[in-house]
Structure formats: C-alpha cells, structure tokens
mmCIF file of C-alpha atoms and ligand atoms in Angstrom:
data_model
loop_
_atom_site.group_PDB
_atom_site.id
_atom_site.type_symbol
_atom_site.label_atom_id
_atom_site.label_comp_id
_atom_site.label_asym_id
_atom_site.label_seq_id
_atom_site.Cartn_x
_atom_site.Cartn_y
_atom_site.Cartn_z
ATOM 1 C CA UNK U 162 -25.054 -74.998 -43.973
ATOM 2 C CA UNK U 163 -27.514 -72.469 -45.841
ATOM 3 C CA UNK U 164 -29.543 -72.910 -42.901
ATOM 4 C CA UNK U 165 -26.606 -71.603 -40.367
ATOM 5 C CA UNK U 166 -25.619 -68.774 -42.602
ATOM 6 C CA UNK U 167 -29.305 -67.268 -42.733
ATOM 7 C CA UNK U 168 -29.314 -67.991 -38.746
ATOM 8 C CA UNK U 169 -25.851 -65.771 -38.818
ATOM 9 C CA UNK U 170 -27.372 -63.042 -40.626
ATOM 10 C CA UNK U 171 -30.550 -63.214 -38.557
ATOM 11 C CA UNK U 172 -28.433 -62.484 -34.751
ATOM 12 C CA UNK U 173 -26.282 -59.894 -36.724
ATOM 13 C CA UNK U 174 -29.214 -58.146 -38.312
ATOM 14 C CA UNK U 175 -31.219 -58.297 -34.353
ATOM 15 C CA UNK U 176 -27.865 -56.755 -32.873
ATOM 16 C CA UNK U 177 -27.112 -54.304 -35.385
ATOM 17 C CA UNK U 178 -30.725 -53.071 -34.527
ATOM 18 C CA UNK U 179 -29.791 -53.025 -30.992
ATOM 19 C CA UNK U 180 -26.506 -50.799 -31.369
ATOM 20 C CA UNK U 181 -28.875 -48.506 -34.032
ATOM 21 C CA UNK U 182 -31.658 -47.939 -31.537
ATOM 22 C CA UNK U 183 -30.843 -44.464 -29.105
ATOM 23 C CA UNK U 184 -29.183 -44.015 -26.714
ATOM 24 C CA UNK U 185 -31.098 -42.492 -23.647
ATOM 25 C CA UNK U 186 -29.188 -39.039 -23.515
ATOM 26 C CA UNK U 187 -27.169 -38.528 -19.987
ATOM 27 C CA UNK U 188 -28.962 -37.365 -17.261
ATOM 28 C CA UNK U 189 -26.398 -34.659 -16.967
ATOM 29 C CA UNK U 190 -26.586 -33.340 -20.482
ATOM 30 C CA UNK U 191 -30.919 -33.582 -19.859
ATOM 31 C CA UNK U 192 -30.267 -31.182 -17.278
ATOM 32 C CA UNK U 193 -28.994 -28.371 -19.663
ATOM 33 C CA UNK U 194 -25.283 -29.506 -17.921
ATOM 34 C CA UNK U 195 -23.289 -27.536 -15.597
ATOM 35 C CA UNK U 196 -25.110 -24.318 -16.540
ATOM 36 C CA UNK U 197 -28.368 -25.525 -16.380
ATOM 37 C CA UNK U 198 -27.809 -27.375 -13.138
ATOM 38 C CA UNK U 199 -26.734 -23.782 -11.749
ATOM 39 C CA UNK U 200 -29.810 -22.313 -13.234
ATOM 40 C CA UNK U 201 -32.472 -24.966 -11.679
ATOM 41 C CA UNK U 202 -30.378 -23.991 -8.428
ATOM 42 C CA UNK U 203 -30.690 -20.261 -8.599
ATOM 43 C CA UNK U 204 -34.216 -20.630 -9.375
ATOM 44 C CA UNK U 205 -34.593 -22.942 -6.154
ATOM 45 C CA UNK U 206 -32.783 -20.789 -3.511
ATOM 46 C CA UNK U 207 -34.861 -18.068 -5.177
ATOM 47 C CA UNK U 208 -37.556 -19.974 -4.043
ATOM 48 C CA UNK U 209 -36.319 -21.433 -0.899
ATOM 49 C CA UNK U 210 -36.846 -17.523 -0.354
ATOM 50 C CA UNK U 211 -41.145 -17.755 -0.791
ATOM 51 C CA UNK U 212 -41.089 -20.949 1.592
ATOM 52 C CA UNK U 213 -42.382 -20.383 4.931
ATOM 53 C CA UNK U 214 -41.300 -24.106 5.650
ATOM 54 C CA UNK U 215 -37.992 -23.665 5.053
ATOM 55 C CA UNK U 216 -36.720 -20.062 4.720
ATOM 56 C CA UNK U 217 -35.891 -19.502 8.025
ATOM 57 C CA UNK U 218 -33.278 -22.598 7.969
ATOM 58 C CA UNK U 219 -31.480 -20.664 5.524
ATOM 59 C CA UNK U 220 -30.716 -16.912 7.340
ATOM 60 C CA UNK U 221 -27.041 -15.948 7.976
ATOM 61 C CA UNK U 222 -26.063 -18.921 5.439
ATOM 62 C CA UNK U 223 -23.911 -17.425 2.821
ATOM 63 C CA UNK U 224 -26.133 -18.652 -0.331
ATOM 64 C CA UNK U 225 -23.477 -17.889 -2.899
ATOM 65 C CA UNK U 226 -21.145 -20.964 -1.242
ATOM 66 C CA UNK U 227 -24.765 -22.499 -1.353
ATOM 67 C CA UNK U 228 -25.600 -22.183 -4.803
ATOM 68 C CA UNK U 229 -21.497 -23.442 -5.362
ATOM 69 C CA UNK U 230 -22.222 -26.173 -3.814
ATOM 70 C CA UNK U 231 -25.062 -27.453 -4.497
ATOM 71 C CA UNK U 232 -24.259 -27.026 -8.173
ATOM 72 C CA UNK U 233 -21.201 -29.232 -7.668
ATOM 73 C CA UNK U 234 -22.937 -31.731 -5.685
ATOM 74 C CA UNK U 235 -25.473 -32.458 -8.382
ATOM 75 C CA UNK U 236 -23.698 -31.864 -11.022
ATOM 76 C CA UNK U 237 -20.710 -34.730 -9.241
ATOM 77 C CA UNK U 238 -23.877 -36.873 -8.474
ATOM 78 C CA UNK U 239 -25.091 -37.068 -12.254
ATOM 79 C CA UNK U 240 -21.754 -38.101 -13.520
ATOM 80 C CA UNK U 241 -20.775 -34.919 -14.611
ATOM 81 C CA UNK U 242 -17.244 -33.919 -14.952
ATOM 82 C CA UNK U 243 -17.355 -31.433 -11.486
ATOM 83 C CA UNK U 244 -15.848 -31.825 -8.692
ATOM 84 C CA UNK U 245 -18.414 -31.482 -4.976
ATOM 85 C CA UNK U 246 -15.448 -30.411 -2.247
ATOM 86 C CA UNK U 247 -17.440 -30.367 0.107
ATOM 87 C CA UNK U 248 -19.051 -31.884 3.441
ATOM 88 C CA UNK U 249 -20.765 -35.342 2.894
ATOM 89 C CA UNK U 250 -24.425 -34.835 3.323
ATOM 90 C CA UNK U 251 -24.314 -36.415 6.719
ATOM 91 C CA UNK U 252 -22.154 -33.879 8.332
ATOM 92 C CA UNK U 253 -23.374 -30.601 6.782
ATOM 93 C CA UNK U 254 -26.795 -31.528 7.481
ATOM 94 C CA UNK U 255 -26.081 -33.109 11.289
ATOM 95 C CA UNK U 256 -27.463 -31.466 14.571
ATOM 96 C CA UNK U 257 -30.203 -29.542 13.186
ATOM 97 C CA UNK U 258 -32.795 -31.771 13.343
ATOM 98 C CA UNK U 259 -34.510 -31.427 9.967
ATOM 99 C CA UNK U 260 -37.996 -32.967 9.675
ATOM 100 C CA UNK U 261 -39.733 -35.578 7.262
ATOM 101 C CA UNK U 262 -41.502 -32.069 6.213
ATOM 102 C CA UNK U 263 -38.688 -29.871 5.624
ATOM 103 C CA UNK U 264 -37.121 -32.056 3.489
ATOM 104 C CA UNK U 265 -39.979 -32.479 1.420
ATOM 105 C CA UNK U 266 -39.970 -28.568 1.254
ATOM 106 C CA UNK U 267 -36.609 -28.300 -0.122
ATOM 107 C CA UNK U 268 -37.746 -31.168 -2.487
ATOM 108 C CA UNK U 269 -40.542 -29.370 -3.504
ATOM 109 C CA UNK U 270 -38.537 -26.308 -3.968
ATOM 110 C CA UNK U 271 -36.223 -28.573 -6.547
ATOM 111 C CA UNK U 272 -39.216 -29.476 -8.737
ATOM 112 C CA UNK U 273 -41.188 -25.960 -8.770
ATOM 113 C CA UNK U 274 -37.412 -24.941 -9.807
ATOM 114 C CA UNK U 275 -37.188 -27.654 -12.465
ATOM 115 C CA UNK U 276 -40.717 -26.963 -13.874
ATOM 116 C CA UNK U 277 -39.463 -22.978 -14.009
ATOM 117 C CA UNK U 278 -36.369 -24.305 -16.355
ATOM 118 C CA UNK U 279 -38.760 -26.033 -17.939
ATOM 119 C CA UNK U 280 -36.695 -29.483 -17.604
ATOM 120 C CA UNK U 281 -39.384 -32.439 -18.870
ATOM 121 C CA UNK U 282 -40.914 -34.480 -15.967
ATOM 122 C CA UNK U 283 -39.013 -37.293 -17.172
ATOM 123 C CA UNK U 284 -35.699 -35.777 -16.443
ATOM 124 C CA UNK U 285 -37.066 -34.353 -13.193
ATOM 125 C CA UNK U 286 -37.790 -38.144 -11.928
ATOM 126 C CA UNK U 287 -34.598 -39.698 -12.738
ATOM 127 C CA UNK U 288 -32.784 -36.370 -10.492
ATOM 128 C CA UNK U 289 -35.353 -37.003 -7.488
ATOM 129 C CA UNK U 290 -34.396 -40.633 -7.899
ATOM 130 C CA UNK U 291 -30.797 -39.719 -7.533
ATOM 131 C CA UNK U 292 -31.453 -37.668 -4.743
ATOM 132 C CA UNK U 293 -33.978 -39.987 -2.754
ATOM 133 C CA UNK U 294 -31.445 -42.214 -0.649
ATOM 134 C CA UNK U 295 -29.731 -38.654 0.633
ATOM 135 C CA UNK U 296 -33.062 -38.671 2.688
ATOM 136 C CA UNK U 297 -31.178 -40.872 5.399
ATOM 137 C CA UNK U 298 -28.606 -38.675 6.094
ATOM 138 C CA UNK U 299 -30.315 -35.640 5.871
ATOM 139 C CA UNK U 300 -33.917 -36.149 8.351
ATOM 140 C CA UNK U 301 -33.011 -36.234 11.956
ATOM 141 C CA UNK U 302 -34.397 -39.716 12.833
HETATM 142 C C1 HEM K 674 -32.658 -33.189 -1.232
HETATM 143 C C2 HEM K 674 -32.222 -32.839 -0.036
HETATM 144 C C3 HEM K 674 -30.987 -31.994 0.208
HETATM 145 C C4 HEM K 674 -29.818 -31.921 -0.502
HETATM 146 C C5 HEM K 674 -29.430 -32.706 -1.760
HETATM 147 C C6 HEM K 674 -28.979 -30.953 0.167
HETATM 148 C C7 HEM K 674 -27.715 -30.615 -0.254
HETATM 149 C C8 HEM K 674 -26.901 -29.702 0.370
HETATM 150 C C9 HEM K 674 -25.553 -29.386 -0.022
HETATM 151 C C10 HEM K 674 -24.813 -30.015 -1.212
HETATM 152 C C11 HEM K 674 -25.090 -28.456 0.813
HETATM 153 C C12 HEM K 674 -23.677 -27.860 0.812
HETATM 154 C C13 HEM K 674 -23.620 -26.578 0.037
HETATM 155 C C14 HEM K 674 -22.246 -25.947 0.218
HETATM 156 O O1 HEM K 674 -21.255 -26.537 -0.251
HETATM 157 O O2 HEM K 674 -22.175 -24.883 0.825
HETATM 158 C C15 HEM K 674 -26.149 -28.150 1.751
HETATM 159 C C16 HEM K 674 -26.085 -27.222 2.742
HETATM 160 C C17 HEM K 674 -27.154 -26.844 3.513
HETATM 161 N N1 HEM K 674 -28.373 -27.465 3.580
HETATM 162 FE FE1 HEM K 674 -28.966 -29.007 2.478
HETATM 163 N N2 HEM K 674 -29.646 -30.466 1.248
HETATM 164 C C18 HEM K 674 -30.869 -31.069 1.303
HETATM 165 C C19 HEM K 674 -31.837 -30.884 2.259
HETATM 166 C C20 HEM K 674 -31.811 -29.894 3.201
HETATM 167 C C21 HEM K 674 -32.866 -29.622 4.141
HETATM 168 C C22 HEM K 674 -34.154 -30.439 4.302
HETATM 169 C C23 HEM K 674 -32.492 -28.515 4.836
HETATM 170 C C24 HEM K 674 -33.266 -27.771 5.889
HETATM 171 C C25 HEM K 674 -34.500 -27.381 5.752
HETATM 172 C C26 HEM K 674 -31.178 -28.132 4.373
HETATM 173 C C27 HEM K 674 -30.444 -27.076 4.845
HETATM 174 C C28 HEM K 674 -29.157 -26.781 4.476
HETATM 175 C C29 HEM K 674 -28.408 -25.650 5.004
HETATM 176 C C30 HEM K 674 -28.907 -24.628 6.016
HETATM 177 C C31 HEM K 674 -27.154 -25.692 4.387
HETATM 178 C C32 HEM K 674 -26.002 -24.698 4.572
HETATM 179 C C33 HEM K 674 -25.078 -25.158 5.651
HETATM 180 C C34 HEM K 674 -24.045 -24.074 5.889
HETATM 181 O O3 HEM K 674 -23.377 -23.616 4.931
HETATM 182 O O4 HEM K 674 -23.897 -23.691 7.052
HETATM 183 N N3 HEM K 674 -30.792 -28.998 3.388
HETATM 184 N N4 HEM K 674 -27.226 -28.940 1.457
#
C-alpha cells in the first residue's frame, strides 16, 4: 500500500516537473509579432533593392501592397492572429518562371533582413522551415 502511495507521488512529482519546465515561446511572438514581422519585411524589400539577382523582378510592383502582404502572409503562416487576403503562392508567383537561384535570393534577402532585426538564428530557422515547402509553388519546374 505504502509502496503504491510513494509510486503515486513519484508520477505526480515527474509530471508536475513536466508542466513547470518552459514553454518554447511562439514563433510569432520570437519574431517581435506583427510589428516586427513588418520590420524584418521593410528591411528585406530594402534589400531586395541591393540584389542584382532579384531587383529587377520587382520594378513597376507596387511594394507598399508588397510589404502588406507579405506581412500578412507570415504573420497568418506563424499562427498569428492576421489575416493573408491574398493570392495563394501558386498563383501570384505562376508564369514567371522563377529559378532555383532567385528563390534562394529572396531567401537570402529574408535572413540578411532577420540578422539586421537582430532576430536569434534559432528563430530565423524555425521561419525558413515554415517557409521551405512554399519552394514548390513558387520555382518554375
Ligand atoms: C520564400 C519565398 C517567397 C515567398 C514566401 C513569397 C511571398 C509572396 C507574397 C505573400 C506575395 C504577395 C504580396 C501581396 O499581397 O502583394 C508575393 C508577391 C510577389 N512575389 Fe513572392 N514570394 C517568394 C519568392 C519570390 C521569388 C523567388 C520571386 C522572384 C524573384 C518573387 C516575386 C514576387 C513578385 C514580383 C510579387 C508581386 C506580384 C505582384 O504584385 O504583381 N517572390 N510573394
């Protein structure tokens, strides 16, 4: 009997430590939330800008819809309580063609943005994981 009460307190003690232990903070709040996603995408159009890969994809595009956007999209995609209106990535993306490269570009663009917000490496993985399987429906292949 002793012996089953001790066992009792043991799985109660091992699951209270469980519930105690913390909680890995939400990938949206990591990224500074809504206004921090819209900063990391400033700073990445801004540098879209520098990118001889990429910039000329972007001229006559009306970058403030962009940067609306894009915001909403990531911000919808990390559980965060926005709302992306627009396009799936498929059919924004569709026609043009975009190469294995480009999309690396605009990748690379996303983490020199991060590292300028100075989100932690950490963070920036678990976004880029997020944002990985769009890779189908965004390379012409
Ligand atoms: C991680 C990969 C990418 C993501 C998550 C992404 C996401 C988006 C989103 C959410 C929009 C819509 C913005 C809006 O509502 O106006 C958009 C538009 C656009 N994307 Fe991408 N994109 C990616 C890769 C690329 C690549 C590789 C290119 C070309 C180099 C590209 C070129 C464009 C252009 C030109 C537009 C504007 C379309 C227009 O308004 O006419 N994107 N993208």
């Amino acid at each position: 009997m002793l012996l089953r009460q001790i066992f009792i307190i043991c799985i109660f003690l091992l699951l209270s430590a469980c519930t105690n232990s913390p909680r890995e903070q939400s990938l949206y709040d990591a990224l500074g939330q809504q206004e921090g996603i819209a900063n990391i995408t400033h700073q990445m159009i801004l540098n879209f800008a520098q990118d001889e890969r990429v910039k000329h994809r972007f001229k006559g595009v009306n970058m403030q819809k962009f940067k609306i956007g894009f915001t909403n999209y990531v911000c919808a995609l990390v559980q965060g309580p926005c709302e992306y209106q627009g396009d799936s990535m498929k059919t924004i993306h569709a026609g043009y063609n975009y190469t294995n490269t480009e999309f690396n570009a605009i990748v690379d663009d996303l983490i020199l943005a991060m590292e300028q917000c100075d989100v932690p490496v950490a963070t920036q993985n678990r976004l880029l994981a997020k944002l990985a399987p769009t890779y189908k429906d965004i390379v012409y292949h």
